[in-house]
Coordinates of C-alpha atoms in Angstrom, one line a residue:
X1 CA 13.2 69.8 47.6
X2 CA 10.1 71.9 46.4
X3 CA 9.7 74.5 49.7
X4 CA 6.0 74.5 51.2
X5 CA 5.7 78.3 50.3
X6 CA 6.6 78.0 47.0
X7 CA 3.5 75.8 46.2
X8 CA 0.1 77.1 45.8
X9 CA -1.6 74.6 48.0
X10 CA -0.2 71.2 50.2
X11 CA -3.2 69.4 48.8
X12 CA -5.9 69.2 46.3
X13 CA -8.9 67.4 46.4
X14 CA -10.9 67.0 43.2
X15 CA -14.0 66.6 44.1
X16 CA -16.5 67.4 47.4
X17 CA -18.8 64.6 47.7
X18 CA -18.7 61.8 50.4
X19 CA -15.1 61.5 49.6
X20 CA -13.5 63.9 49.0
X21 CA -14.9 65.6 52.7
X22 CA -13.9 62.9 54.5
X23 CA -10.3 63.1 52.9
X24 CA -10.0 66.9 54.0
X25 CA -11.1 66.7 57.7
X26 CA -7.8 64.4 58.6
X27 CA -5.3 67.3 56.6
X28 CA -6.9 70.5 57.9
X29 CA -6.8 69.2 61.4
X30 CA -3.0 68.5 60.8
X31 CA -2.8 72.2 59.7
X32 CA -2.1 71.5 56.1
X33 CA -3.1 73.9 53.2
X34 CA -5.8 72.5 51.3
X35 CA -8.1 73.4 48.3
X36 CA -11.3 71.6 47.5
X37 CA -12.6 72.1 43.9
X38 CA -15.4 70.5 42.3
X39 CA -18.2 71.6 39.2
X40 CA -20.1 73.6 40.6
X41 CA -23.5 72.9 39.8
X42 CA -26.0 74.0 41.9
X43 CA -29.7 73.2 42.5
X44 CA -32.2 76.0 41.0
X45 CA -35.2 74.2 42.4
X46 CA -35.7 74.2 47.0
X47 CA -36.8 70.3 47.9
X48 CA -40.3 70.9 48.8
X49 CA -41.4 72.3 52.8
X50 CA -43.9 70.2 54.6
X51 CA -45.6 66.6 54.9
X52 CA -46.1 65.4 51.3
X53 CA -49.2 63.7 51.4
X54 CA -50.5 67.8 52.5
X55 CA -48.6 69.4 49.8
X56 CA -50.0 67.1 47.2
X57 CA -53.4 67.9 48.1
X58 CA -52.7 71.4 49.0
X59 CA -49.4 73.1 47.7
X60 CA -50.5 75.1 44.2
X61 CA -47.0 75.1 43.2
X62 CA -45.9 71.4 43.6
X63 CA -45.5 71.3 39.3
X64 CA -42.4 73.0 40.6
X65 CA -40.9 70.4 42.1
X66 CA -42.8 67.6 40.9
X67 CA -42.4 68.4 37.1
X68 CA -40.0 71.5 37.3
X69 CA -40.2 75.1 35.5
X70 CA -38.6 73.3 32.3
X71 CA -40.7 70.2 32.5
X72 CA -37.4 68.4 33.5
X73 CA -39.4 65.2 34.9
X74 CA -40.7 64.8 31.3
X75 CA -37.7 65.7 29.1
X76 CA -36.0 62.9 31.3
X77 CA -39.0 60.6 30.7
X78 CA -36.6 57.4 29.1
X79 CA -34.2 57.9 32.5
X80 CA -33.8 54.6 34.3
X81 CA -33.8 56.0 37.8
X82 CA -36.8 58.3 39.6
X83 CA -33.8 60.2 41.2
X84 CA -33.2 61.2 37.5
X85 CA -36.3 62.8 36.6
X86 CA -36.6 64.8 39.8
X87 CA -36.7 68.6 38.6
X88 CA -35.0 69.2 42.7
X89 CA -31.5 66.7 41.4
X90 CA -31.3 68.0 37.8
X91 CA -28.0 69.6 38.6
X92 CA -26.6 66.8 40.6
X93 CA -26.7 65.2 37.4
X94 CA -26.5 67.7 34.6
X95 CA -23.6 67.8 32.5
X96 CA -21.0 65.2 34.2
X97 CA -20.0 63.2 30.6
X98 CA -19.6 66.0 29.0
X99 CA -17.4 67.9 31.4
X100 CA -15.4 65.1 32.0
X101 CA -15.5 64.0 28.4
X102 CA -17.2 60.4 29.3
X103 CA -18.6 58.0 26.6
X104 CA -20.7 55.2 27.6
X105 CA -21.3 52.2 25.1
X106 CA -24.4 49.8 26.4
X107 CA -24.1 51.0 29.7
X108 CA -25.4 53.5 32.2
X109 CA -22.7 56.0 33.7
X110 CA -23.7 58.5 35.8
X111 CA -21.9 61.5 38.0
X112 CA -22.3 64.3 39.4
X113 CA -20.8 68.1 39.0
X114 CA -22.5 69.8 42.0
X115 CA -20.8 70.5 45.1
X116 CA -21.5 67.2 47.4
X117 CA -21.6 64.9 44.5
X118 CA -24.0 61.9 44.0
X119 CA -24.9 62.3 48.0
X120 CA -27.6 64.9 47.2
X121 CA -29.5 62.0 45.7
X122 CA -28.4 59.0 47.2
X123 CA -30.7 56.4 49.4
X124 CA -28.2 57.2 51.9
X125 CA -27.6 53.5 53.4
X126 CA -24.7 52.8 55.1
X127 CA -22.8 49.9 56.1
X128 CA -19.2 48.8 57.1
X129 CA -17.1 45.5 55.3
X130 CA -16.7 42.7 57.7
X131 CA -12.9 41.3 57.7
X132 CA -13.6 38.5 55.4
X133 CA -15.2 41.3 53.0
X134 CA -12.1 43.1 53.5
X135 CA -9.8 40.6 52.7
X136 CA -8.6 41.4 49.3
X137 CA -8.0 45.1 50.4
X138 CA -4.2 45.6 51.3
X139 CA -5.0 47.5 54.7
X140 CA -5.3 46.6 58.1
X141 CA -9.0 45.9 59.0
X142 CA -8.6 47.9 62.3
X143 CA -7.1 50.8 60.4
X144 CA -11.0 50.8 58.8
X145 CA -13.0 50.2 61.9
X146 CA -11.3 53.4 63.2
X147 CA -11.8 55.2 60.1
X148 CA -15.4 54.1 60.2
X149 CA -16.2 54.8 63.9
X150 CA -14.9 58.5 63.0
X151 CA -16.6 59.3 59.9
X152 CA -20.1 58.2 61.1
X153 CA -19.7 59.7 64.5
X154 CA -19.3 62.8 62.0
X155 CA -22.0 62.1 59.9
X156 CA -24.6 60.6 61.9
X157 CA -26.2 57.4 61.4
X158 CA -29.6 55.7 62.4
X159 CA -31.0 52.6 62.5
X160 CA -29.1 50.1 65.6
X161 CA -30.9 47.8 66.1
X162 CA -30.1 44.1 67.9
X163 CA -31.1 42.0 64.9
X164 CA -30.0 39.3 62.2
X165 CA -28.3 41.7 60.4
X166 CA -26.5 43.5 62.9
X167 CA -23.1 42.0 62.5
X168 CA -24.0 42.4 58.5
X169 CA -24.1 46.0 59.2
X170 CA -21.2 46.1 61.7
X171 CA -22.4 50.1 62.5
X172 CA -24.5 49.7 66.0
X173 CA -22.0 50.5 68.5
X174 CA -22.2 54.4 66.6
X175 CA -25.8 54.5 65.3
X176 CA -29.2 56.3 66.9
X177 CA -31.9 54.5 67.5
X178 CA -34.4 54.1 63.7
X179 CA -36.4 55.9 62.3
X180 CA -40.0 55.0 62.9
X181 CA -41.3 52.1 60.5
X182 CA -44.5 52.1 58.3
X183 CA -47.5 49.9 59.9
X184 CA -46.8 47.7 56.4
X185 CA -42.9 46.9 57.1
X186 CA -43.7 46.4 61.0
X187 CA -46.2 44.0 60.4
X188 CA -43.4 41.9 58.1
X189 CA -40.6 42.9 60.8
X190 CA -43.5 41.6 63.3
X191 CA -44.0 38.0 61.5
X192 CA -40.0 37.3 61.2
X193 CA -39.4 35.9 64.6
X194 CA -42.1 33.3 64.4
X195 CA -41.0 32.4 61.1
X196 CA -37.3 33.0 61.7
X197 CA -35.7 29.3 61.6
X198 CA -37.5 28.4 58.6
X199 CA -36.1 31.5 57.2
X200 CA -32.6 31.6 58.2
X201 CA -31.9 28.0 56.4
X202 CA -32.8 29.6 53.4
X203 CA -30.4 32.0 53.5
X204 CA -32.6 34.6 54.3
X205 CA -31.9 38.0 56.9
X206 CA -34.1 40.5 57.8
X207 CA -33.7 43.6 60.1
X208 CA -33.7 47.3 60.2
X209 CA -31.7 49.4 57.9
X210 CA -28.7 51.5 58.9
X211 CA -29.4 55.0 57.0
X212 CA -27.3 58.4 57.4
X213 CA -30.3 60.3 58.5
X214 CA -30.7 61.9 62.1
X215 CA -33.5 60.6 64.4
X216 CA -31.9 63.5 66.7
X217 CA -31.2 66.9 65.9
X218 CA -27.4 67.9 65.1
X219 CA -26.9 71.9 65.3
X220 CA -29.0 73.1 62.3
X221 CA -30.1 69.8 61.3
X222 CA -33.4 67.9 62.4
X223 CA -34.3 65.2 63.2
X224 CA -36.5 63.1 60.5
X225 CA -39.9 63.8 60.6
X226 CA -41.2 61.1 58.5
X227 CA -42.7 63.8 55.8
X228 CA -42.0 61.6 53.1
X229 CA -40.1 63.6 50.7
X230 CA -37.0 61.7 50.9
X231 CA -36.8 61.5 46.8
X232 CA -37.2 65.2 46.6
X233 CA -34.7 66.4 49.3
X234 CA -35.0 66.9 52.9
X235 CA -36.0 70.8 53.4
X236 CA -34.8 69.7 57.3
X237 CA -31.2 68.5 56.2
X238 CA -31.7 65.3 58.4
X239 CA -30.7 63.1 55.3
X240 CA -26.7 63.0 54.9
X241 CA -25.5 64.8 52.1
X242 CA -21.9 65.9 51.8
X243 CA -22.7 69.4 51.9
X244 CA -23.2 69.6 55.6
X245 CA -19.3 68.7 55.7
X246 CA -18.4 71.1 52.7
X247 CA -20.2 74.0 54.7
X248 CA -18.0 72.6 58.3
X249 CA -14.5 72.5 56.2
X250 CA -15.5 75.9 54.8
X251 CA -15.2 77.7 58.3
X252 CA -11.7 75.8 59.1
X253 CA -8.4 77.9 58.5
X254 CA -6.3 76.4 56.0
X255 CA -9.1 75.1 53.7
X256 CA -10.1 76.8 50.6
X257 CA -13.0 76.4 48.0
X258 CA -13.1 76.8 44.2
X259 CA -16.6 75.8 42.9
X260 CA -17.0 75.8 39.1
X261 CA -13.4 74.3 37.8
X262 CA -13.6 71.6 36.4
X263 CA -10.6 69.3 36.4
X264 CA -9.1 68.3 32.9
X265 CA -5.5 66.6 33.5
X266 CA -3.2 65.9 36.6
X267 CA 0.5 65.6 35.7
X268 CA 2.8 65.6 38.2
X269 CA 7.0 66.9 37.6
X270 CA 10.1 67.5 39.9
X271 CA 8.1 66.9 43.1
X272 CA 5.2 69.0 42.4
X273 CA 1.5 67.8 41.3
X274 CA -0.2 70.5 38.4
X275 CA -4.1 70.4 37.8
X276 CA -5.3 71.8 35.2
X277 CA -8.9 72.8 34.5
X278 CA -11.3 75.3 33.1
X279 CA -14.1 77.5 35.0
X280 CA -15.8 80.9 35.1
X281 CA -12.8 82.6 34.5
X282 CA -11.1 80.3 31.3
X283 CA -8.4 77.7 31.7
X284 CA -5.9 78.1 35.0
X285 CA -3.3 75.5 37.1
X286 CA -2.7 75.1 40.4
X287 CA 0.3 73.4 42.2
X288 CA 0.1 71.4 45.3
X289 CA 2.9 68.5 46.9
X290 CA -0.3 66.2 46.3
X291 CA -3.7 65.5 44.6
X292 CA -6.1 63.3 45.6
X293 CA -9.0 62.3 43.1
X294 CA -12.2 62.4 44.7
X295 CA -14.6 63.1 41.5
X296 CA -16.3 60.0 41.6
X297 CA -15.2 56.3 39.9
X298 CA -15.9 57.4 36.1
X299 CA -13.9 61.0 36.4
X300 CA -11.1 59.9 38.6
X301 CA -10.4 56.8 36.5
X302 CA -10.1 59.1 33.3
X303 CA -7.6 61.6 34.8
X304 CA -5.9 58.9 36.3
X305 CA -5.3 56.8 33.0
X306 CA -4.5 60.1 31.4
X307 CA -1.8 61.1 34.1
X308 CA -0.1 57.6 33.3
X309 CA -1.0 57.5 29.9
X310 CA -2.5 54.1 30.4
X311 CA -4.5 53.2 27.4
X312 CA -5.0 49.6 27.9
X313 CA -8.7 49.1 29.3
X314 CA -9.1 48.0 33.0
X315 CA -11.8 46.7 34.6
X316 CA -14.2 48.1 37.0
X317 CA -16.8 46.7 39.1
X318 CA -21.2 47.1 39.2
X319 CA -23.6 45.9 41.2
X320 CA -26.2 44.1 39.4
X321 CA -29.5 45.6 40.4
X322 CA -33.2 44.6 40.2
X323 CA -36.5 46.3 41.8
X324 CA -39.9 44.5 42.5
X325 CA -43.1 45.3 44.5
X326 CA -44.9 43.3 47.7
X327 CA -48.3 43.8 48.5
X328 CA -50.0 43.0 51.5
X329 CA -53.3 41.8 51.1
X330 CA -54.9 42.5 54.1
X331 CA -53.9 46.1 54.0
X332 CA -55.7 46.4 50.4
X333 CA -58.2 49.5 51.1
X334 CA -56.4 51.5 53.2
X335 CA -55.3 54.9 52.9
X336 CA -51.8 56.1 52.6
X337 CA -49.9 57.2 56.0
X338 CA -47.0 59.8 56.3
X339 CA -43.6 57.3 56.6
X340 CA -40.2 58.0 55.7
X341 CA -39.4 57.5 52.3
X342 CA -35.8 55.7 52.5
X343 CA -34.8 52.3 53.4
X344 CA -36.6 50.9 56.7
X345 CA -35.6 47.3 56.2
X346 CA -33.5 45.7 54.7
X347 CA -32.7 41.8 53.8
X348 CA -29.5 39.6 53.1
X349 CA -29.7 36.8 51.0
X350 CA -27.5 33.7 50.4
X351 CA -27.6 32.4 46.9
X352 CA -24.9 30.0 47.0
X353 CA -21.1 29.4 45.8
X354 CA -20.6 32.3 48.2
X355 CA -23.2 34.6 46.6
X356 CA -25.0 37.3 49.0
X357 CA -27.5 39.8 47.5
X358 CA -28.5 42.2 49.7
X359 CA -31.5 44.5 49.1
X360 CA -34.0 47.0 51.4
X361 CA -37.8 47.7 51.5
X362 CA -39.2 51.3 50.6
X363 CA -42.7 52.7 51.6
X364 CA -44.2 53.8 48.0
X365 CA -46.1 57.2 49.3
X366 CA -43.3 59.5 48.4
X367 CA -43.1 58.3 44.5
X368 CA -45.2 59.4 42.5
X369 CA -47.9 56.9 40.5
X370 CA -46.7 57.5 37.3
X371 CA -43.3 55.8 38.3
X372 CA -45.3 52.5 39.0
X373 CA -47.8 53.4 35.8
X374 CA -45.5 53.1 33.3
X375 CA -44.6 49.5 33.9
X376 CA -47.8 48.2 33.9
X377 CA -49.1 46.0 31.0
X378 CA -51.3 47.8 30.3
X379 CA -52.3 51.7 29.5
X380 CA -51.0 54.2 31.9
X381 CA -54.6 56.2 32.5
X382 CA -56.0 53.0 33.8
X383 CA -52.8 51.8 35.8
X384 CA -53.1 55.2 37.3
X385 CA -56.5 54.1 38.5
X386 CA -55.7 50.7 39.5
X387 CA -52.8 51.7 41.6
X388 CA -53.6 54.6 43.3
X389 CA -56.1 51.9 45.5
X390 CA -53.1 49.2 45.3
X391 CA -50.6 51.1 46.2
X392 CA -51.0 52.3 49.7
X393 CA -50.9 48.2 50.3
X394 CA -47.8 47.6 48.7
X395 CA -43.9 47.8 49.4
X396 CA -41.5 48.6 47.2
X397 CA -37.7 46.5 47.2
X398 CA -34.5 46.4 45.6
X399 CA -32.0 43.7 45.1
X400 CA -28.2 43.6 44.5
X401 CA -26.0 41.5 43.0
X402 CA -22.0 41.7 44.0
X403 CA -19.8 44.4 42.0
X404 CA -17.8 41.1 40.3
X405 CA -20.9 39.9 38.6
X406 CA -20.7 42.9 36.0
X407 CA -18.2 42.7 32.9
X408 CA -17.3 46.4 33.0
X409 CA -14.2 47.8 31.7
X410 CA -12.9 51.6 31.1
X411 CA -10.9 52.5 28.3
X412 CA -8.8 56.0 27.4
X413 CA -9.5 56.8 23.9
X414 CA -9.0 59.4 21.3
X415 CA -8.5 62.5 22.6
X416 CA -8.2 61.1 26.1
X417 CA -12.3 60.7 26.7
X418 CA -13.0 57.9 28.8
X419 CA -14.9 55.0 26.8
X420 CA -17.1 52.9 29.3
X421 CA -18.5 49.4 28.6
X422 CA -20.4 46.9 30.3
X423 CA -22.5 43.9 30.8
X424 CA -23.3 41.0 33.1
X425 CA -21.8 37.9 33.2
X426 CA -24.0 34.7 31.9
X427 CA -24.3 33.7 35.6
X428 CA -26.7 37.4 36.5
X429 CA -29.7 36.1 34.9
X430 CA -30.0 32.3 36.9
X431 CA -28.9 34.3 40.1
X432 CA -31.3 36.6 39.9
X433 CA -34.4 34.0 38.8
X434 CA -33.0 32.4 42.0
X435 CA -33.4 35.5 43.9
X436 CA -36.8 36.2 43.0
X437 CA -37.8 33.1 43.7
X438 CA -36.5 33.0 47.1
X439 CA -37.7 36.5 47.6
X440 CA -41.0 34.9 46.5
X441 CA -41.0 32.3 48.9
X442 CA -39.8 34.1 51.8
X443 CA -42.2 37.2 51.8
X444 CA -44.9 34.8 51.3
X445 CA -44.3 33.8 54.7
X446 CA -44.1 36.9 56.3
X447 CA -47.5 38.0 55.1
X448 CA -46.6 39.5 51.4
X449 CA -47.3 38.6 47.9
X450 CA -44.2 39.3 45.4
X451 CA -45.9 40.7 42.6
X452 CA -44.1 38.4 39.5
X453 CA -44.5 41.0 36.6
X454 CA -43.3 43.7 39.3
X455 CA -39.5 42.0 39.2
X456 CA -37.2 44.2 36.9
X457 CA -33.4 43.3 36.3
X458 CA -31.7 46.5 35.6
X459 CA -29.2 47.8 32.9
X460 CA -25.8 47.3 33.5
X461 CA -24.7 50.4 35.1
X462 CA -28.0 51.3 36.8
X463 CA -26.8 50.5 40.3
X464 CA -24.4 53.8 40.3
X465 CA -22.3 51.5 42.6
X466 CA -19.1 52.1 40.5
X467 CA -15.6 50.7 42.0
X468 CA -12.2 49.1 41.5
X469 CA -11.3 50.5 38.9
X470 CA -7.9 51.5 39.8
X471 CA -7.9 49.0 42.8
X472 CA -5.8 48.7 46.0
X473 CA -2.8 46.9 45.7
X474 CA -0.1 45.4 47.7
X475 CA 2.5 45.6 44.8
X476 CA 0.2 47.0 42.1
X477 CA 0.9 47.5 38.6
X478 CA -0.1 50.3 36.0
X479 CA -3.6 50.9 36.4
X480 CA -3.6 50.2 40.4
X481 CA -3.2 52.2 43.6
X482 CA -1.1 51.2 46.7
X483 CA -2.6 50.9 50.1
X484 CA -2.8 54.4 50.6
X485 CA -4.1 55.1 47.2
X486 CA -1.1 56.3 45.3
X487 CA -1.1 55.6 41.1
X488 CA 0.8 53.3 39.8
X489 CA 3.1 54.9 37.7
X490 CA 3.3 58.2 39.3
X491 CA 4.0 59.9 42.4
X492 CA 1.8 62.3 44.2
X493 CA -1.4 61.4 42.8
X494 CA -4.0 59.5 45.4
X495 CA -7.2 57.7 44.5
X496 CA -9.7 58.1 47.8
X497 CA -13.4 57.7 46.2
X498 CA -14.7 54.0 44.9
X499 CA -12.1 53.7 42.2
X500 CA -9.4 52.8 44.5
X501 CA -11.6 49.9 46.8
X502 CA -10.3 46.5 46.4
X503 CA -13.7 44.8 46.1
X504 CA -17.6 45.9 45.6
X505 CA -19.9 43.4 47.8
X506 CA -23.4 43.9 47.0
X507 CA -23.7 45.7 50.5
X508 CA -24.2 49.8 50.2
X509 CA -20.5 51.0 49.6
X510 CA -20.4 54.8 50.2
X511 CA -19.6 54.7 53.9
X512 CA -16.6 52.2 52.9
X513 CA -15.6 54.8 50.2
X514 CA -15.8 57.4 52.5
X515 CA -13.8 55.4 55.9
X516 CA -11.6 54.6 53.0
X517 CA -10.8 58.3 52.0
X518 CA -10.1 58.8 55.8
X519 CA -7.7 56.4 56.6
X520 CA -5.6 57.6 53.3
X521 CA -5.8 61.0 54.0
X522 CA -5.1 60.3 58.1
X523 CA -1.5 58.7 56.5
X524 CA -0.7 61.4 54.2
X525 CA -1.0 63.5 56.4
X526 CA 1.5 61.9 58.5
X527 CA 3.6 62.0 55.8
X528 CA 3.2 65.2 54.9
X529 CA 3.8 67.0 58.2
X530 CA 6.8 64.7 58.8
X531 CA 8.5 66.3 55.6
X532 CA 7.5 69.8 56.6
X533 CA 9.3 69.1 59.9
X534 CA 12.5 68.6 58.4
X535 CA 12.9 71.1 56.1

């Protein structure tokens, strides 16, 4: 057997976003040696200081971060996502295909190379799997509540609430109270009781949403002060990003940190696991007993296919994704209040044969006009006009479709890059007419006006809700993890980020990724120290 001492490191994680932290916490507190590395990009542009409707009017330097040095906002003009043309993200998303050689064919594919992954930009809503949603996964349902409670007593959560979607959500017992709403959503959240009966037999939920942002402070972190700079960054850290558990991990003995290596093949021979990869200082390897892919769906999935030299495609998982706007008429003429710029409600919706979308309501101060401008039908100096007095009246939703609605399938090609393909199946488009018809109908009666030209479907891939991809298993095959997230194939290797889940509802699916990635790492772990024992 391959001595401890003789390797470089127990474990690697590639990868230090939501889950690859949340797979290191369980190891280093069972004294284990382990090394984190990810691709090091790091943001050249602070998230703007203040209350955003101020700085707008006032800060002389907001081209900065509204447009960037390098114009970024307008280079990435054609980008389907806001989140994608902020000049603050451009490094969250800067260079992941190419680094991890990534071809996309009619499809969006997006990653992320900077140290916290995709969770500097995310919306940041959270929710748990119910045990019918968790069904299809090979793992004990209570092994996940346990992994849940612990990671969001870590992360901190907001938003419990006693409402029609708290057993949706299934996070109350652990969350802080929500973030103060917007005097547009509370007058909807206001309307839904009286209205509530009517609604319900339409297959139609409202209630608060369950966000990983503090409503109390946590050390150096503050609370949220509805600033409305949400899209931009939070300068007071009180939006979750997977930082605030990199810079924890970093101050534990036994972990250790390599930013800027980039991870090119994992093989794995006579009991040891080799990674190889290129950074700062040229090509290198390191050797650890395991490896546990955490560098998001798209980058795992390639160095997973590679290490098993599976070159058949497999399918992977996409939430279909559409955006609309509401406006309230009797707000028309107001002005624009400070609110926080994430989710503050959120809906569920039955569309039948066992169909739920699921979707959340956004205040529009924090995004700037010419996001809204350039989907009007019309020219964008006049739009501009137009909205700027519509707008402060008006809520902005989303909608989502479940993961199995999208045709999506991965494929190692020449020169082991990673071909990704995808579109929706034929029954998308009648599901989501359906949608914004019942969306229609139930908003109406809460006081609000879908705006019909305002309802978008998105491109396949736009959701950047990747999963199952290499799925859990009982008795998987090739191209499929066990329970604990071990390849197919190969030994040593563990899938703990969205490539391994089972199953994608149309529910937010980072905290499952991330309870997930815990109760793996909480087994290995196990494992691993049992071994050391009896050597």
């Amino acid at each position: 057997m391959t001595g401890k001492s003789q390797l470089d490191f127990d474990v690697i994680i590639v990868g230090s976003g939501p889950a690859g932290v949340s797979a290191a916490f369980p190891l280093i507190e069972a004294g284990l040696r382990v090394l984190m590395v990810d691709g090091g990009n790091t943001p050249r542009q602070a998230p703007p200081s203040g209350q955003f409707l101020d700085l707008r009017q006032h800060d002389a330097s907001q081209s900065n971060w509204m447009i960037g040095r390098d114009f970024h906002a307008l280079r990435q003009s054609d980008a389907v996502s806001p989140k994608l043309r902020v000049p603050t993200h451009a490094a969250v998303f800067n260079g992941f295909k190419l680094a991890n050689r990534i071809d996309a064919d009619d499809f969006i594919a997006v990653g992320s190379l900077a140290p916290g992954g995709l969770s500097n930009a995310w919306g940041c809503g959270v929710a748990c799997m119910t045990d019918d949603e968790l069904a299809s996964y090979p793992v004990l349902p209570s092994d996940m509540h346990e992994s849940y409670r612990d990671v969001v007593k870590r992360m901190g959560v907001s938003g419990g609430s006693d409402d029609d979607l708290s057993e949706f959500f299934g996070l109350d017992e652990w969350s802080d109270a929500p973030v103060p709403i917007d005097s547009l959503q509370a007058s909807l959240l206001a309307r839904y009781p009286v209205r509530r009966e009517k609604l319900l037999q339409s297959g139609f939920r409202l209630g608060r949403t369950r966000v990983a942002v503090l409503t109390e402070p946590r050390g150096e972190r503050r609370a949220c002060d509805r600033s409305g700079n949400c899209l931009w960054g939070c300068g007071r850290r009180a939006l979750y990003s997977a930082t605030e558990d990199l810079q924890a991990l970093r101050s534990r003995p036994g972990f250790h940190y390599k930013s800027g290596f980039v991870v090119e093949r994992v093989t794995h021979k006579e009991g040891r696991v080799t990674v190889e990869g290129r950074g700062e200082e040229g090509a290198g390897a390191l050797q650890a007993r395991r490896v546990l892919l955490a560098a998001g769906t798209l980058a795992s999935t390639r160095l997973a296919l590679q290490a098993v030299d599976h070159r058949a495609p497999v399918p992977m998982q996409s939430c279909p994704t559409a955006a609309f706007m509401l406006w309230l008429p009797r707000y028309l003429g107001r002005t624009q209040e400070a609110a926080f710029g994430l989710g503050q409600l959120s809906f569920s919706l039955g569309l039948g044969r066992d169909v739920q979308a699921f979707g959340s309501l956004f205040n529009s101060m924090g995004i700037p006009v010419t996001e809204f401008a350039r989907h009007m039908p019309f020219g964008k100096r006049y739009g501009v006009d137009l909205l700027a007095s519509l707008l402060p009246s008006c809520v902005i939703g989303n909608v989502f479709l479940p993961g199995a609605m999208t045709d999506a399938s991965l494929c190692l090609g020449a020169e082991d890059r990673l071909v990704v393909r995808g579109t929706y199946r034929e029954e998308v488009a009648p599901l989501m007419k359906e949608a914004q018809r019942l969306l229609c109908a139930s908003f109406r009666q809460l006081g609000a006006i879908l705006i019909p030209t305002s309802f978008k479907v998105g491109l396949p891939g736009a959701d950047i809700h990747y999963a199952a991809s290499l799925p859990m298993h009982a008795n998987p095959v090739v191209g499929q993890t066990d329970r604990y997230g071990e390849l197919a194939g190969v030994s040593g290797i563990h899938v703990v980020d969205g490539a391994s889940l089972s199953a994608l509802p149309a529910k937010s699916h980072t905290l499952t990724i991330m309870a997930n990635a815990d109760r793996i790492a909480k087994h290995l772990a196990i494992r691993l120290m049992a071994v050391e024992s009896s050597v």
